[in-house]
């Protein structure tokens, strides 16, 4: 592959497209960076893991083995594990009543879920404006082509008009080429975020199905034994 020829062709493409194509090219770089970063971020949060440790921890919690449930998640950094540790702490906090403990758990869940949606608005915006920039470039190119045709007068060459339209349509194609992957990525990442939200809601419900009175009774017995 001759990289010099590739670079020359790319530069020629950008020059023919006008200002709009440069803006679309910048958006394409931003889109790729956002997609790669979001994949890494969700992978770091454990978005695509099975969540088996969380299920095992909740099973221990339901049987009353609260220490075992917490110990199973002690060294794990995934979103589910961190949320469950916080939910357990709120559930066992003697300073919270039932309503306050659930409110604290909800607050933590919203904070964790906010990160899963970080960057999605940017992808949505790119998916919206990239085709518009492409259409703007096409309209401007068509105006230029018809102006050139008018100036040529009786000597106008139809090939001149066809060439101008061809160059103008490049921006529409480029805009759609950026918008389509941005829209697909936005929809996919949003689906992952929604799935995580449902999972955390389910986990929170299962944590608070265990009566907080049982924990208070166990704590009183332990204190009396000391």
Coordinates of C-alpha atoms in Angstrom, one line a residue:
X1 CA 0.0 0.0 0.0
X2 CA 1.3 3.4 -1.0
X3 CA 0.5 5.6 2.0
X4 CA 1.5 8.8 0.1
X5 CA -1.2 8.1 -2.5
X6 CA -3.8 7.4 0.2
X7 CA -3.0 10.6 1.9
X8 CA -3.1 12.5 -1.4
X9 CA -6.6 11.0 -2.2
X10 CA -7.8 11.9 1.3
X11 CA -6.6 15.4 1.1
X12 CA -8.2 15.8 -2.4
X13 CA -11.5 14.5 -1.0
X14 CA -11.4 17.0 1.8
X15 CA -10.5 19.9 -0.5
X16 CA -13.4 19.0 -2.9
X17 CA -15.9 18.8 0.0
X18 CA -15.3 22.3 1.2
X19 CA -15.7 23.6 4.8
X20 CA -18.5 21.1 5.7
X21 CA -16.3 18.1 5.0
X22 CA -13.6 19.3 7.3
X23 CA -16.2 19.7 10.1
X24 CA -17.5 16.2 9.3
X25 CA -14.0 14.8 9.4
X26 CA -13.4 16.3 12.8
X27 CA -16.7 14.7 14.0
X28 CA -15.6 11.3 12.7
X29 CA -12.4 11.5 14.8
X30 CA -14.4 12.5 17.9
X31 CA -17.0 9.8 17.2
X32 CA -14.3 7.1 17.0
X33 CA -12.6 8.4 20.2
X34 CA -15.9 8.4 22.1
X35 CA -16.9 4.9 21.0
X36 CA -13.5 3.4 22.0
X37 CA -13.5 5.3 25.3
X38 CA -17.1 4.2 26.1
X39 CA -16.3 0.6 25.3
X40 CA -13.4 0.7 27.7
X41 CA -15.4 2.6 30.4
X42 CA -18.3 0.1 30.4
X43 CA -15.8 -2.8 30.3
X44 CA -14.1 -1.3 33.4
X45 CA -17.5 -1.1 35.1
X46 CA -18.2 -4.7 34.4
X47 CA -21.2 -4.0 32.2
X48 CA -20.7 -7.1 30.1
X49 CA -19.9 -9.5 33.0
X50 CA -22.3 -12.1 34.2
X51 CA -22.8 -10.7 37.6
X52 CA -22.5 -14.1 39.2
X53 CA -20.7 -12.8 42.3
X54 CA -23.5 -10.4 42.9
X55 CA -26.0 -13.2 42.7
X56 CA -24.0 -15.4 45.1
X57 CA -23.7 -12.5 47.5
X58 CA -27.4 -11.8 47.4
X59 CA -28.1 -15.5 48.0
X60 CA -25.9 -15.3 51.2
X61 CA -27.6 -12.1 52.2
X62 CA -31.1 -13.7 51.9
X63 CA -30.1 -16.6 54.2
X64 CA -28.8 -14.2 56.8
X65 CA -25.1 -14.6 56.2
X66 CA -24.5 -10.9 55.9
X67 CA -20.7 -11.1 56.7
X68 CA -20.3 -13.7 53.9
X69 CA -22.3 -11.6 51.5
X70 CA -20.0 -8.6 52.1
X71 CA -16.8 -10.7 52.1
X72 CA -17.6 -12.1 48.7
X73 CA -17.6 -8.6 47.2
X74 CA -14.8 -7.1 49.3
X75 CA -12.1 -6.9 46.6
X76 CA -14.3 -6.4 43.5
X77 CA -14.4 -3.1 41.6
X78 CA -17.4 -3.7 39.3
X79 CA -20.4 -1.5 39.3
X80 CA -22.7 -4.2 40.7
X81 CA -20.3 -5.1 43.5
X82 CA -19.8 -1.5 44.5
X83 CA -23.5 -0.8 44.5
X84 CA -24.3 -3.9 46.6
X85 CA -21.6 -3.0 49.2
X86 CA -23.2 0.5 49.5
X87 CA -26.7 -1.0 49.7
X88 CA -25.6 -3.4 52.5
X89 CA -24.0 -0.5 54.4
X90 CA -27.2 1.6 54.1
X91 CA -29.4 -1.3 55.1
X92 CA -27.3 -2.0 58.3
X93 CA -26.7 1.6 59.2
X94 CA -28.5 2.1 62.6
X95 CA -28.8 5.8 62.0
X96 CA -31.2 5.3 59.0
X97 CA -34.8 4.3 59.3
X98 CA -36.2 2.1 56.5
X99 CA -37.2 5.1 54.3
X100 CA -33.8 6.8 54.8
X101 CA -31.9 3.6 54.0
X102 CA -33.8 3.1 50.8
X103 CA -33.4 6.8 49.8
X104 CA -29.6 6.5 50.4
X105 CA -29.4 3.4 48.2
X106 CA -31.4 5.1 45.5
X107 CA -29.0 8.1 45.6
X108 CA -26.0 5.8 45.2
X109 CA -27.6 4.0 42.3
X110 CA -28.3 7.2 40.5
X111 CA -24.8 8.3 41.0
X112 CA -23.4 5.0 39.7
X113 CA -25.7 4.9 36.7
X114 CA -24.9 8.5 35.7
X115 CA -21.4 7.3 34.7
X116 CA -22.8 4.6 32.4
X117 CA -24.6 7.4 30.4
X118 CA -21.6 9.7 30.3
X119 CA -20.7 10.6 26.7
X120 CA -24.0 9.3 25.2
X121 CA -25.4 12.8 24.7
X122 CA -22.3 13.7 22.6
X123 CA -22.9 10.6 20.4
X124 CA -26.6 11.5 20.0
X125 CA -25.7 15.1 19.1
X126 CA -23.1 13.9 16.5
X127 CA -25.7 11.5 15.0
X128 CA -28.1 14.4 14.6
X129 CA -25.8 17.1 13.2
X130 CA -23.5 15.1 11.0
X131 CA -26.2 14.5 8.3
X132 CA -27.2 18.2 8.6
X133 CA -23.6 19.3 8.0
X134 CA -23.5 16.9 5.0
X135 CA -26.7 18.4 3.6
X136 CA -25.4 21.9 4.2
X137 CA -22.3 21.1 2.2
X138 CA -24.3 19.6 -0.6
X139 CA -26.5 22.7 -0.8
X140 CA -23.5 25.0 -0.9
X141 CA -21.9 22.8 -3.5
X142 CA -25.0 22.9 -5.7
X143 CA -25.2 26.7 -5.4
X144 CA -21.5 26.9 -6.5
X145 CA -22.1 24.5 -9.4
X146 CA -25.1 26.4 -10.8
X147 CA -23.3 29.7 -10.4
X148 CA -20.5 28.3 -12.5
X149 CA -23.0 27.1 -15.1
X150 CA -24.6 30.5 -15.2
X151 CA -21.3 32.3 -15.7
X152 CA -20.4 29.9 -18.5
X153 CA -23.6 31.0 -20.4
X154 CA -24.0 29.5 -23.9
X155 CA -20.6 27.7 -23.5
X156 CA -21.9 25.7 -20.6
X157 CA -20.7 22.1 -20.5
X158 CA -23.2 19.6 -18.9
X159 CA -20.1 17.7 -17.6
X160 CA -19.2 20.8 -15.6
X161 CA -22.6 20.7 -13.8
X162 CA -22.4 16.9 -13.3
X163 CA -18.9 17.3 -11.8
X164 CA -20.0 20.0 -9.4
X165 CA -23.0 18.0 -8.2
X166 CA -20.9 14.9 -7.7
X167 CA -18.5 16.8 -5.5
X168 CA -21.4 18.4 -3.6
X169 CA -22.9 15.0 -2.9
X170 CA -19.7 13.9 -1.2
X171 CA -20.5 15.8 1.9
X172 CA -24.0 14.1 2.2
X173 CA -22.4 10.7 2.0
X174 CA -19.6 11.6 4.5
X175 CA -22.2 13.0 6.9
X176 CA -24.3 9.8 6.8
X177 CA -21.1 7.7 7.1
X178 CA -20.4 9.4 10.4
X179 CA -24.0 9.6 11.7
X180 CA -24.8 5.9 11.1
X181 CA -22.1 4.4 13.4
X182 CA -22.7 7.2 16.0
X183 CA -26.4 6.4 16.1
X184 CA -25.7 2.6 16.3
X185 CA -23.2 3.2 19.1
X186 CA -25.6 5.5 21.0
X187 CA -28.4 3.0 20.8
X188 CA -26.2 0.1 21.9
X189 CA -24.6 2.0 24.9
X190 CA -28.0 3.2 26.0
X191 CA -29.4 -0.3 26.0
X192 CA -26.5 -1.4 28.2
X193 CA -27.1 1.5 30.6
X194 CA -30.9 0.6 30.8
X195 CA -30.0 -3.0 31.5
X196 CA -27.7 -2.0 34.3
X197 CA -30.4 0.2 35.7
X198 CA -32.9 -2.6 35.8
X199 CA -30.3 -4.9 37.4
X200 CA -29.5 -2.4 40.2
X201 CA -33.2 -1.8 40.8
X202 CA -33.7 -5.6 41.2
X203 CA -30.6 -5.9 43.5
X204 CA -31.9 -3.0 45.7
X205 CA -35.3 -4.7 46.0
X206 CA -33.7 -8.0 47.0
X207 CA -31.4 -6.3 49.6
X208 CA -34.4 -4.6 51.3
X209 CA -36.6 -7.7 51.2
X210 CA -34.5 -8.7 54.2
X211 CA -36.0 -7.1 57.3
X212 CA -33.8 -4.5 59.0
X213 CA -35.3 -5.6 62.3
X214 CA -33.5 -8.9 62.0
X215 CA -30.2 -7.1 61.7
X216 CA -31.0 -5.0 64.7
X217 CA -31.8 -8.1 66.7
X218 CA -28.7 -9.8 65.7
X219 CA -26.6 -6.7 66.6
X220 CA -28.3 -6.5 70.0
X221 CA -27.5 -10.2 70.7
X222 CA -23.9 -9.8 69.7
X223 CA -23.5 -6.7 71.9
X224 CA -25.1 -8.5 74.8
X225 CA -22.8 -11.5 74.3
X226 CA -19.8 -9.1 74.5

